[in-house]
Coordinates of C-alpha atoms and ligand atoms in Angstrom, one line a residue:
M30 CA -0.1 0.2 0.0
V31 CA 2.1 2.6 -0.9
N32 CA 1.4 6.2 -2.1
F33 CA 0.7 6.2 -6.0
P34 CA 0.9 8.9 -8.4
D35 CA -2.3 10.7 -8.9
H36 CA -2.5 9.4 -12.5
V37 CA -2.1 5.8 -12.5
R38 CA -3.0 4.1 -15.6
P39 CA -3.2 0.7 -17.2
L40 CA 0.2 -0.1 -18.3
R41 CA -0.4 -3.4 -20.1
L42 CA -0.9 -2.0 -23.8
S43 CA 2.0 0.6 -23.6
L44 CA 4.3 -2.0 -22.1
R45 CA 3.2 -4.4 -24.9
L46 CA 3.9 -1.6 -27.3
A47 CA 7.2 -0.8 -25.7
A48 CA 8.5 -4.4 -25.5
A49 CA 7.7 -4.8 -29.0
C50 CA 9.2 -1.7 -30.1
L51 CA 12.4 -2.6 -28.3
A52 CA 12.5 -6.1 -29.6
I53 CA 12.4 -4.4 -33.4
F54 CA 15.2 -2.2 -32.7
L55 CA 17.4 -4.4 -30.3
G56 CA 17.1 -7.9 -31.7
S57 CA 18.6 -10.4 -29.7
V58 CA 20.7 -7.7 -27.9
L59 CA 17.6 -6.6 -26.0
P60 CA 18.5 -6.3 -22.4
A61 CA 16.5 -8.5 -20.3
T62 CA 15.2 -5.5 -18.1
A63 CA 13.3 -4.2 -21.3
Q64 CA 10.4 -7.0 -21.2
R65 CA 10.0 -7.5 -17.5
R66 CA 6.7 -8.7 -16.7
V67 CA 4.8 -10.9 -14.3
D68 CA 1.9 -13.1 -15.2
Y69 CA -0.4 -14.9 -13.0
E70 CA -2.8 -17.5 -13.7
V71 CA -5.1 -19.1 -11.4
A72 CA -7.5 -22.0 -11.8
F73 CA -9.8 -23.8 -9.5
P74 CA -10.1 -27.5 -10.6
N75 CA -10.4 -28.9 -7.1
A76 CA -12.6 -26.1 -5.3
V77 CA -14.5 -28.3 -3.3
H78 CA -11.3 -29.4 -1.8
H79 CA -10.3 -25.6 -1.4
E80 CA -7.3 -25.8 -3.7
A81 CA -6.3 -23.5 -6.4
E82 CA -3.6 -24.2 -9.2
I83 CA -1.5 -21.1 -9.9
T84 CA 1.3 -20.4 -12.4
A85 CA 3.3 -17.4 -11.9
T86 CA 5.7 -16.3 -15.3
F87 CA 8.5 -14.1 -14.3
A88 CA 10.0 -12.6 -17.4
G89 CA 13.0 -10.6 -17.8
V90 CA 14.7 -12.0 -14.6
P91 CA 18.2 -10.6 -15.0
A92 CA 20.4 -13.4 -15.7
G93 CA 23.1 -14.7 -13.1
A94 CA 21.7 -14.8 -9.8
P95 CA 18.9 -17.3 -9.0
L96 CA 15.1 -15.8 -8.7
E97 CA 14.0 -15.5 -5.2
V98 CA 10.3 -16.3 -5.2
R99 CA 8.5 -15.6 -1.8
M100 CA 5.1 -16.2 -0.4
S101 CA 4.2 -13.0 1.8
R102 CA 4.4 -13.3 5.8
S103 CA 2.1 -10.2 6.3
S104 CA -0.7 -8.7 4.7
P105 CA -1.8 -4.8 4.1
G106 CA -4.0 -3.7 7.1
R107 CA -2.7 -6.5 9.3
Y108 CA 0.2 -5.9 11.6
A109 CA 1.1 -9.6 12.7
L110 CA 2.4 -12.3 11.0
H111 CA 0.4 -14.9 8.9
E112 CA 3.1 -17.2 7.1
F113 CA 1.0 -17.6 4.2
A114 CA 3.6 -20.2 2.8
K115 CA 2.4 -23.1 4.9
N116 CA -0.5 -23.4 2.4
V117 CA 1.7 -23.8 -0.5
Y118 CA 2.7 -27.3 -2.1
N119 CA 3.6 -29.1 -5.3
V120 CA 6.0 -26.3 -6.2
R121 CA 7.8 -26.7 -9.5
A122 CA 9.8 -24.3 -12.0
V123 CA 10.7 -24.4 -15.5
D124 CA 12.4 -21.9 -17.7
G125 CA 11.3 -20.3 -21.0
Q126 CA 12.0 -23.5 -23.1
G127 CA 10.0 -25.6 -20.3
R128 CA 12.9 -27.1 -19.0
P129 CA 12.7 -28.2 -15.7
L130 CA 14.7 -25.9 -13.2
E131 CA 16.1 -26.8 -9.7
I132 CA 14.7 -25.2 -6.6
T133 CA 16.4 -24.6 -3.3
R134 CA 14.8 -23.6 0.1
P135 CA 16.8 -20.7 2.0
N136 CA 14.0 -20.2 4.5
P137 CA 10.3 -21.4 5.0
H138 CA 8.8 -18.5 2.7
Q139 CA 11.2 -18.7 -0.3
W140 CA 12.2 -20.9 -3.3
D141 CA 15.3 -19.9 -5.1
I142 CA 15.6 -20.8 -8.6
A143 CA 18.9 -20.8 -10.4
G144 CA 19.8 -21.7 -13.9
H145 CA 16.9 -19.7 -15.6
D146 CA 17.0 -18.4 -19.4
G147 CA 15.3 -15.1 -17.8
T148 CA 12.1 -16.5 -17.6
V149 CA 10.8 -18.5 -14.6
R150 CA 7.5 -20.2 -14.8
L151 CA 6.5 -21.2 -11.1
S152 CA 3.5 -23.4 -10.3
Y153 CA 2.0 -24.5 -7.1
T154 CA -1.1 -25.5 -5.5
L155 CA -2.6 -23.2 -2.8
F156 CA -5.0 -24.6 0.0
G157 CA -7.3 -22.1 1.4
D158 CA -10.2 -22.5 3.3
R159 CA -10.6 -19.2 5.4
A160 CA -12.8 -16.4 3.7
D161 CA -12.0 -13.3 5.4
G162 CA -9.6 -9.8 5.0
T163 CA -6.6 -11.8 5.4
Y164 CA -6.8 -15.3 4.1
T165 CA -8.2 -17.3 0.9
G166 CA -11.1 -19.0 0.8
I167 CA -12.0 -21.1 -2.0
D168 CA -14.9 -23.9 -2.2
N169 CA -17.8 -24.5 -4.5
T170 CA -19.4 -21.0 -3.8
H171 CA -16.7 -18.6 -4.4
A172 CA -13.0 -18.1 -4.8
H173 CA -12.3 -15.4 -2.0
L174 CA -8.8 -14.5 -2.5
N175 CA -6.7 -12.4 -0.3
I176 CA -3.7 -11.7 -2.6
P177 CA -0.7 -12.1 -0.3
A178 CA -2.4 -15.4 1.0
T179 CA -2.3 -16.5 -2.6
F180 CA 0.1 -14.9 -5.0
A181 CA 4.0 -15.8 -4.7
W182 CA 6.2 -13.1 -5.9
A183 CA 9.8 -12.3 -6.9
R184 CA 12.7 -10.1 -5.2
G185 CA 13.8 -7.6 -7.7
M186 CA 10.6 -7.6 -9.6
E187 CA 8.4 -5.4 -7.3
T188 CA 7.9 -2.6 -9.8
V189 CA 7.5 -4.5 -12.6
P190 CA 3.9 -4.5 -14.5
V191 CA 1.3 -7.4 -13.7
V192 CA -1.1 -9.3 -15.2
V193 CA -3.4 -11.5 -13.7
T194 CA -5.8 -14.2 -15.6
F195 CA -8.6 -15.9 -13.5
R196 CA -10.0 -19.0 -14.8
K197 CA -13.5 -18.7 -13.3
P198 CA -14.9 -21.9 -11.6
A199 CA -18.2 -21.8 -13.0
A200 CA -19.8 -20.0 -15.9
G201 CA -21.7 -16.9 -15.3
W202 CA -19.9 -16.3 -12.0
R203 CA -18.2 -12.7 -11.9
I204 CA -15.2 -11.0 -10.5
A205 CA -15.1 -8.0 -8.2
T206 CA -11.8 -6.4 -7.7
Q207 CA -10.0 -3.1 -7.6
L208 CA -7.6 -4.6 -10.1
V209 CA -7.3 -2.7 -13.4
P210 CA -9.8 -4.6 -15.9
T211 CA -9.2 -5.1 -19.5
A212 CA -11.4 -5.8 -22.4
D213 CA -11.1 -9.6 -21.6
S214 CA -13.4 -10.0 -18.3
S215 CA -11.2 -12.5 -16.8
V216 CA -7.9 -10.6 -17.3
F217 CA -6.7 -7.8 -14.9
T218 CA -3.7 -5.8 -14.7
A219 CA -1.8 -3.9 -11.8
P220 CA 1.1 -1.4 -12.0
H221 CA 3.4 -3.2 -9.4
L222 CA 3.3 -5.9 -6.9
Q223 CA 2.2 -3.2 -4.1
Y224 CA -0.9 -2.4 -6.0
L225 CA -1.3 -6.4 -6.8
M226 CA -1.0 -7.1 -3.0
D227 CA -3.4 -4.6 -2.0
S228 CA -6.4 -6.0 -4.6
P229 CA -8.4 -8.6 -3.1
T230 CA -10.6 -10.5 -5.5
E231 CA -14.0 -12.1 -5.1
I232 CA -15.1 -14.7 -7.9
S233 CA -18.7 -15.8 -7.5
P234 CA -22.2 -15.2 -8.5
F235 CA -22.3 -12.0 -6.3
A236 CA -25.1 -9.5 -6.9
L237 CA -24.2 -5.9 -7.9
R238 CA -25.3 -2.5 -7.1
S239 CA -23.7 0.7 -8.2
W240 CA -24.1 4.5 -7.8
T241 CA -21.6 7.5 -8.5
V242 CA -20.4 10.3 -6.4
P243 CA -19.3 13.7 -7.7
G244 CA -15.3 13.8 -7.8
N245 CA -12.9 16.5 -9.1
G246 CA -14.3 16.7 -12.7
T247 CA -15.3 13.4 -13.2
P248 CA -17.7 11.2 -11.0
Y249 CA -16.5 8.4 -9.1
T250 CA -18.2 4.8 -9.6
I251 CA -19.0 3.3 -6.2
R252 CA -19.6 -0.5 -6.5
L253 CA -21.3 -2.9 -4.0
A254 CA -20.4 -6.4 -4.9
V255 CA -22.5 -9.0 -2.2
H256 CA -22.3 -12.5 -2.3
H257 CA -25.1 -13.3 -0.1
D258 CA -28.1 -15.8 0.2
G259 CA -30.9 -13.0 1.1
T260 CA -33.4 -11.5 -1.1
E261 CA -32.9 -8.7 -3.9
A262 CA -35.2 -6.4 -1.6
E263 CA -33.0 -6.9 1.5
L264 CA -29.9 -5.8 -0.7
D265 CA -31.4 -2.9 -2.3
A266 CA -32.4 -1.8 1.3
Y267 CA -28.6 -2.3 2.3
A268 CA -27.5 -0.5 -0.7
A269 CA -29.6 2.5 -0.1
M270 CA -28.0 2.8 3.8
A271 CA -24.6 2.4 2.4
Q272 CA -25.1 4.9 0.1
K273 CA -26.3 7.6 3.0
I274 CA -23.1 6.3 5.0
V275 CA -20.7 7.2 1.9
A276 CA -22.4 10.4 1.3
E277 CA -21.9 11.3 5.1
Q278 CA -18.2 10.7 4.9
I279 CA -17.8 12.6 1.8
G280 CA -19.4 15.5 3.7
V281 CA -16.8 15.5 6.5
F282 CA -13.8 15.7 3.8
G283 CA -15.5 17.8 1.3
E284 CA -14.4 15.4 -1.4
P285 CA -14.1 11.5 -2.0
P286 CA -10.3 10.4 -2.5
A287 CA -9.4 10.1 -6.1
F288 CA -10.0 6.8 -6.5
D289 CA -7.4 5.4 -9.1
Y290 CA -9.3 3.9 -12.3
G291 CA -12.5 5.6 -11.1
T292 CA -13.8 3.2 -9.1
Y293 CA -14.3 2.3 -5.3
T294 CA -15.6 -1.5 -4.8
F295 CA -17.2 -3.0 -1.7
I296 CA -16.5 -6.6 -1.8
A297 CA -18.8 -8.2 0.5
D298 CA -19.4 -11.9 1.7
Y299 CA -22.4 -12.2 3.9
L300 CA -22.6 -16.2 4.4
P301 CA -22.7 -18.5 7.1
H302 CA -19.4 -20.1 6.0
V303 CA -17.1 -16.9 6.1
A304 CA -15.1 -15.7 8.8
G305 CA -16.0 -12.1 10.1
D306 CA -13.6 -9.3 9.0
G307 CA -13.2 -6.1 7.3
M308 CA -10.3 -4.9 5.6
E309 CA -9.4 -1.7 4.0
H310 CA -7.5 -1.3 0.5
R311 CA -7.1 1.6 -1.5
N312 CA -10.0 1.5 -4.0
S313 CA -11.9 -1.4 -2.3
T314 CA -12.4 -3.5 1.0
I315 CA -13.3 -7.0 1.7
L316 CA -16.3 -7.0 4.3
T317 CA -17.1 -10.8 5.7
S318 CA -19.7 -11.6 8.0
T319 CA -22.0 -14.7 9.1
R320 CA -24.8 -12.2 9.7
P321 CA -27.2 -12.2 7.1
L322 CA -28.7 -9.0 5.5
A323 CA -32.0 -10.0 7.2
T324 CA -30.8 -9.7 10.5
G325 CA -27.6 -8.0 10.4
A326 CA -27.8 -5.0 8.2
V327 CA -26.8 -2.4 10.7
A328 CA -23.9 -4.4 12.3
N329 CA -22.7 -5.0 8.8
L330 CA -23.2 -1.4 8.0
G331 CA -20.6 -0.6 10.9
T332 CA -18.0 -2.5 9.2
L333 CA -18.7 -0.7 6.0
S334 CA -18.6 2.8 7.5
H335 CA -15.3 1.7 9.1
E336 CA -13.8 0.4 6.0
F337 CA -14.8 3.2 3.7
F338 CA -13.6 5.7 6.2
H339 CA -10.2 4.2 5.8
A340 CA -10.1 5.2 2.3
W341 CA -9.0 8.4 3.5
N342 CA -7.6 7.6 7.3
V343 CA -4.9 5.1 6.7
E344 CA -5.0 4.4 2.9
R345 CA -4.5 8.2 1.9
I346 CA -3.8 9.7 5.2
R347 CA -1.0 7.4 5.8
P348 CA 1.3 7.0 8.7
A349 CA 4.9 7.1 7.5
S350 CA 5.6 4.1 10.1
L351 CA 3.8 1.7 7.3
E352 CA 5.1 3.0 4.3
P353 CA 6.0 1.1 2.3
F354 CA 4.1 -2.0 3.6
D355 CA 6.7 -4.9 4.1
F356 CA 5.4 -8.2 3.2
E357 CA 8.7 -9.9 4.6
R358 CA 7.7 -8.9 8.2
E359 CA 5.5 -7.8 10.9
N360 CA 4.6 -4.2 10.4
M361 CA 4.7 -1.8 13.4
S362 CA 3.0 1.5 13.9
G363 CA 2.7 4.0 16.7
E364 CA -0.3 5.7 15.1
L365 CA -3.1 2.9 14.9
W366 CA -4.7 4.8 17.7
F367 CA -5.4 7.3 15.3
A368 CA -5.6 5.4 12.0
E369 CA -7.8 2.5 13.5
G370 CA -9.0 4.3 16.7
F371 CA -10.5 7.5 15.2
T372 CA -11.7 5.1 12.4
S373 CA -13.6 3.4 14.9
Y374 CA -15.0 6.5 16.7
Y375 CA -16.4 7.5 13.1
D376 CA -17.8 4.1 11.9
D377 CA -21.0 4.5 14.2
L378 CA -20.8 8.2 14.3
F379 CA -21.9 8.0 10.6
L380 CA -24.4 5.5 11.2
R381 CA -26.1 8.0 13.8
R382 CA -25.6 11.0 11.3
A383 CA -27.3 8.9 8.4
G384 CA -30.3 8.2 10.6
I385 CA -29.6 4.3 10.8
L386 CA -29.0 4.4 14.8
S387 CA -30.9 6.6 17.5
D388 CA -29.6 8.6 19.9
E389 CA -30.2 6.0 22.4
E390 CA -28.5 3.4 20.3
Y391 CA -25.4 5.4 19.7
A392 CA -25.2 6.1 23.3
A393 CA -25.3 2.3 24.3
G394 CA -22.5 1.9 21.6
L395 CA -20.2 4.3 23.4
S396 CA -20.7 2.6 26.7
G397 CA -18.0 -0.1 25.8
V398 CA -15.7 2.9 24.6
V399 CA -15.9 4.9 27.8
N400 CA -16.0 2.1 30.1
T401 CA -12.7 0.8 28.7
A402 CA -10.8 3.9 28.4
V403 CA -11.7 4.6 32.3
N404 CA -11.6 1.1 33.9
A405 CA -9.0 -1.1 31.9
P406 CA -6.1 -1.7 34.0
G407 CA -3.9 -1.6 31.2
R408 CA -3.8 2.2 31.4
A409 CA -1.1 1.4 34.0
F410 CA 1.2 0.0 31.6
F411 CA 1.0 1.7 28.0
S412 CA -0.1 5.1 26.4
P413 CA -2.1 4.8 23.1
V414 CA 0.9 5.3 21.3
E415 CA 2.5 2.2 22.9
M416 CA -0.6 0.2 22.7
S417 CA -0.3 0.7 18.8
L418 CA 3.2 -0.8 18.9
Q419 CA 1.4 -4.1 20.3
A420 CA -0.5 -4.7 17.0
P421 CA 2.1 -7.3 16.0
F422 CA 0.8 -9.5 19.1
V423 CA -2.6 -8.7 18.7
D424 CA -3.7 -8.2 15.5
A425 CA -5.3 -12.0 14.3
A426 CA -1.8 -13.1 15.5
V427 CA -1.6 -16.7 16.9
S428 CA 0.3 -17.8 20.0
I429 CA -0.2 -21.0 22.0
D430 CA 1.0 -19.4 25.4
P431 CA -1.3 -17.3 27.5
Q432 CA -0.7 -13.6 27.9
N433 CA -2.0 -11.1 30.6
R434 CA -3.6 -8.9 28.0
R435 CA -6.8 -8.5 29.9
N436 CA -4.7 -6.5 32.4
T437 CA -2.0 -5.0 30.3
F438 CA -3.6 -4.5 27.0
I439 CA -6.6 -1.9 25.7
S440 CA -7.1 -2.3 22.1
Y441 CA -5.8 0.5 20.2
Y442 CA -9.4 0.5 18.4
T443 CA -11.3 1.0 21.8
W444 CA -8.8 3.5 23.3
G445 CA -8.2 5.0 19.9
A446 CA -12.1 5.6 19.8
A447 CA -12.2 6.8 23.2
V448 CA -9.4 9.6 22.5
G449 CA -11.2 10.7 19.3
L450 CA -14.6 11.0 21.3
G451 CA -13.0 12.8 23.9
L452 CA -10.9 15.1 21.4
D453 CA -14.2 15.6 19.3
L454 CA -16.1 16.7 22.4
T455 CA -13.3 18.9 23.8
L456 CA -12.9 20.7 20.4
R457 CA -16.9 21.3 20.3
S458 CA -16.6 22.7 24.0
R459 CA -13.5 24.9 23.9
F460 CA -13.4 26.1 20.3
R461 CA -16.1 28.0 18.8
G462 CA -17.1 26.0 15.8
I463 CA -14.1 23.6 15.6
T464 CA -14.6 19.7 15.5
L465 CA -12.7 16.6 15.1
D466 CA -14.3 16.7 11.4
D467 CA -12.2 19.9 10.7
Y468 CA -9.2 18.2 12.2
M469 CA -9.6 15.3 9.9
R470 CA -10.3 17.6 6.9
A471 CA -7.1 19.1 8.0
M472 CA -5.0 16.0 7.9
W473 CA -6.4 15.2 4.3
V474 CA -5.6 18.5 3.1
A475 CA -2.0 18.5 4.7
H476 CA -1.1 14.9 4.3
G477 CA -3.7 12.7 2.3
K478 CA -4.5 14.6 -0.7
P479 CA -0.9 15.4 -1.4
A480 CA 0.2 12.1 -0.1
R481 CA 2.4 13.1 2.1
P482 CA 2.9 10.0 5.0
Y483 CA 2.7 11.4 8.5
T484 CA 4.3 11.1 11.7
L485 CA 3.1 11.4 15.2
A486 CA 4.7 14.7 15.4
D487 CA 2.5 15.7 12.3
L488 CA -0.6 14.9 14.0
R489 CA 0.1 17.1 16.9
R490 CA 1.1 19.9 14.5
V491 CA -1.8 19.9 12.6
L492 CA -4.1 20.0 15.9
G493 CA -2.1 23.1 16.7
E494 CA -3.0 24.5 13.6
V495 CA -6.7 23.8 13.3
T496 CA -7.5 25.1 16.8
S497 CA -4.8 28.1 16.7
D498 CA -3.5 26.8 19.8
T499 CA -0.5 24.9 20.0
A500 CA -0.3 24.9 23.8
F501 CA -3.8 22.9 23.8
A502 CA -2.3 20.2 21.0
N503 CA 0.9 19.7 23.1
D504 CA -1.0 19.4 26.1
F505 CA -3.7 16.9 24.7
F506 CA -1.0 14.7 23.2
S507 CA 1.1 14.9 25.9
R508 CA -1.7 13.7 28.7
Y509 CA -4.0 11.4 26.5
I510 CA -2.1 10.0 23.4
E511 CA 1.6 9.9 24.6
G512 CA 0.4 9.8 28.3
R513 CA -2.3 7.7 30.0
E514 CA -4.8 9.9 31.2
T515 CA -8.6 10.0 30.1
V516 CA -10.9 12.9 29.6
D517 CA -13.4 13.8 31.7
Y518 CA -16.2 11.9 29.7
E519 CA -19.2 12.8 32.4
A520 CA -18.6 16.2 32.0
L521 CA -17.9 16.2 28.2
L522 CA -21.1 13.9 27.4
A523 CA -23.2 15.8 29.8
R524 CA -22.9 18.8 27.2
A525 CA -24.9 16.6 24.7
G526 CA -27.2 15.4 27.3
F527 CA -25.7 12.0 27.3
L528 CA -25.5 10.5 31.0
V529 CA -22.2 8.6 32.1
R530 CA -23.0 6.5 35.1
K531 CA -22.5 2.9 36.7
A532 CA -24.0 0.1 35.0
N533 CA -24.8 -1.8 38.3
A534 CA -24.7 1.0 40.8
G535 CA -24.4 -0.5 44.4
R536 CA -23.9 -4.0 43.5
P537 CA -20.6 -5.9 44.0
W538 CA -19.1 -7.6 41.4
L539 CA -16.1 -10.4 41.2
G540 CA -13.8 -9.0 38.2
A541 CA -13.5 -12.1 36.3
P542 CA -16.1 -14.4 34.1
L543 CA -16.8 -18.0 35.7
A544 CA -17.5 -20.9 33.7
E545 CA -19.2 -24.5 35.0
Q546 CA -18.7 -28.0 34.0
E547 CA -19.6 -31.1 35.7
G548 CA -20.6 -29.5 38.8
R549 CA -17.2 -27.4 39.0
V550 CA -17.1 -23.8 38.8
T551 CA -13.7 -22.2 37.5
V552 CA -12.4 -18.8 36.9
D553 CA -12.6 -18.5 33.3
A554 CA -9.9 -15.7 32.3
G555 CA -7.3 -14.0 34.1
T556 CA -8.7 -11.9 36.8
L557 CA -8.5 -8.0 36.6
I558 CA -5.7 -6.3 38.8
G559 CA -7.5 -4.9 41.9
S560 CA -10.7 -6.7 41.6
P561 CA -12.3 -9.2 44.7
L562 CA -10.8 -12.5 43.0
Y563 CA -7.3 -10.8 42.1
V564 CA -7.1 -9.6 45.5
A565 CA -7.9 -12.6 47.0
G566 CA -5.2 -14.5 45.0
L567 CA -7.5 -16.3 42.4
D568 CA -6.6 -16.7 39.2
A569 CA -7.9 -18.3 35.7
G570 CA -8.4 -22.3 36.2
D571 CA -9.1 -21.8 39.8
V572 CA -12.1 -23.9 41.2
I573 CA -14.2 -22.1 43.3
L574 CA -15.4 -24.7 45.7
R575 CA -17.3 -22.7 48.5
I576 CA -18.5 -18.8 48.9
G577 CA -19.5 -17.7 52.6
D578 CA -21.3 -20.6 53.8
T579 CA -22.5 -21.9 50.5
P580 CA -21.1 -25.2 48.8
V581 CA -20.6 -23.9 44.9
A582 CA -21.8 -26.3 42.1
T583 CA -23.1 -23.9 39.6
V584 CA -22.1 -20.2 38.5
R585 CA -25.9 -19.4 39.9
D586 CA -24.5 -20.5 43.3
V587 CA -21.8 -17.8 43.5
E588 CA -24.3 -15.4 41.8
A589 CA -27.0 -15.4 44.4
V590 CA -24.4 -15.3 47.3
I591 CA -22.9 -12.2 45.7
A592 CA -26.2 -10.4 44.8
A593 CA -27.3 -10.9 48.5
R594 CA -24.1 -8.7 49.8
A595 CA -23.0 -5.1 49.3
P596 CA -19.7 -3.6 48.1
G597 CA -17.6 -3.4 51.1
D598 CA -18.6 -6.9 52.7
T599 CA -16.0 -9.6 53.4
L600 CA -16.7 -13.2 53.2
P601 CA -14.7 -16.3 52.9
I602 CA -14.0 -18.2 49.7
E603 CA -12.6 -21.5 49.2
F604 CA -11.0 -22.7 46.2
E605 CA -8.6 -25.0 44.5
Q606 CA -5.6 -23.9 42.8
R607 CA -3.3 -26.0 40.8
G608 CA -4.1 -28.9 42.8
E609 CA -4.3 -27.2 46.4
R610 CA -7.1 -26.4 48.6
K611 CA -7.0 -22.7 49.6
R612 CA -9.1 -20.4 51.7
A613 CA -9.0 -16.6 51.5
E614 CA -11.1 -13.5 52.6
L615 CA -13.0 -12.1 49.5
K616 CA -13.6 -8.4 49.9
L617 CA -16.3 -7.4 47.6
T618 CA -16.2 -3.8 45.8
E619 CA -18.8 -2.1 43.7
D620 CA -18.9 -3.0 40.0
P621 CA -17.0 -0.2 38.4
R622 CA -18.5 -0.8 35.0
L623 CA -20.2 2.4 33.1
E624 CA -22.7 2.9 30.8
V625 CA -23.7 5.7 28.8
V626 CA -27.3 6.7 28.2
T627 CA -29.4 9.7 27.0
Y628 CA -30.8 12.2 29.6
E629 CA -34.2 11.4 28.3
S630 CA -34.0 7.6 29.3
A631 CA -32.8 8.6 32.6
G632 CA -35.5 11.0 33.3
R633 CA -33.4 14.0 33.5
P634 CA -34.0 17.3 31.7
V635 CA -32.6 18.2 28.4
T636 CA -31.8 21.7 27.9
R637 CA -32.0 23.8 24.9
Q638 CA -28.0 24.0 24.8
M639 CA -27.9 20.3 25.2
R640 CA -30.0 19.7 22.3
E641 CA -28.0 22.0 20.3
F642 CA -24.7 20.5 21.1
R643 CA -26.0 17.1 20.4
R644 CA -27.7 18.4 16.9
Q645 CA -24.3 20.0 15.9
W646 CA -22.7 16.6 16.8
L647 CA -25.0 14.1 15.5
A648 CA -26.7 15.7 12.6
S649 CA -26.2 14.8 9.0
R650 CA -23.6 16.4 7.0
A651 CA -24.1 14.9 3.6
G652 CA -24.1 17.3 0.8
R653 CA -22.6 20.2 2.5
Ligands
LIG713 ZN1 -9.8 -0.3 10.6

């Protein structure tokens, strides 16, 4: 996901023309670099068993050194390692004359191919059975391809134009992708490797809706390709809501991004056999969910809203730390609290502004954000910037050893959304007529539109410029972004007539979920620092035998004892820990968890000023 020049054009014809001309003039002395090109062909003869047959032809390979072909270890928009080489087998290579070439393996991700004649044709079988934004899912319903999980590539050929031919598994299926179309509906191009890798592709009998949005000069086409098992009417209703969300987002920035090739494509799979995900790309997004449109439209729109906002925030307003994206390693950025977190703040906000959520529903959505920012123990360990740096360990990362993340980690999505909410409400309260929308637009003008990747210092500087108050920007960043403080959500949300209150006021809690199996009640997760179970010395896996005078056989037994007590009460607890029977004093505390509700539902008066503040914040901006 590098930043591309403003006008990227299909290269296939001009490349062929250039190569032909050079061939005529230079004959046999044609340097290898003159006709460098990469061709992929992918077919699905064994789709029911989740296999693709892939041939990659690298032409114009410099003579001498072996060609180093690799599978990616990471995928754009993901920050952990995913080791895509694990699903590749039957690898073989021939040269331009079809002669077999020897392959050596210097590491698990790489195939070195020596002795070629300037052309290497590599073939392999790919297994893929997970349709989402990171992996590849092939079956009898579709071929859903995330490109880093699918195509091997060659070092030294990263800037070479690419041609991809998809052999469709079934007649009548279509192809949805941000790759550049050609006259042949099965053949697409990419200007270089980074664009290819950024271009997930869905081949299936999907339904398509499209509309246009005004651009600078020519309008852009927005396509919504949805592979689902619902009705046409459900999809029409969904597309109408998607169109509203797109209009709200353009209203914030004042213009859509300059989509390459004039088109943005939502590629959605709403099917029982996909894995839920949403993954942004430069001119498209993957949206996968098991929620059908009939019952899951609003939740699915939340993801759609999130990913479309990324077309500005992360795809074009781009952290320098992710530039260029490195497919050979994990990618680390200290700015994910902004790139992901502010995007999370905005995704539901657009659903409210588009009239899809009510004030009450929007308030309920803020509960988790505010509660986490205020109560999560992780705040004692890391700042939002430092949480962002943890992404390679948490972003769909796989490990078998347990971690203490319940105590030490707060998702940069959630905390970042809380910072976004806090900054928006602070700006609206302190600076007349200045909002987070103005800040996002300023970042767009300073860094997104001119493709100038930003640093943390840029984020701070632009906030100072938007507010004309450098001291405010410095203070906000040092306390809430590089520091670990939280804003006063209760006071700020009260200005909009939103109430922050304890969700279970006056009721005690334990501080960890419990599970029961065959008459044994166990602590089901690490206990939270400072919570009653933690202080009493219990941790994950411990078996609760007796609480107060009550022998414990079910979770209900524990709940009944706790419900009859008050915060501050102390009672004995007996438990088994690593095979040892133990006894401790359990001192109950009030459940600290917070919720956000409207003043209306709390029976509090909503003043004229509150109504006006709320209107300015939550009203539609589409068409402004
Ligand atoms: Zn995101």
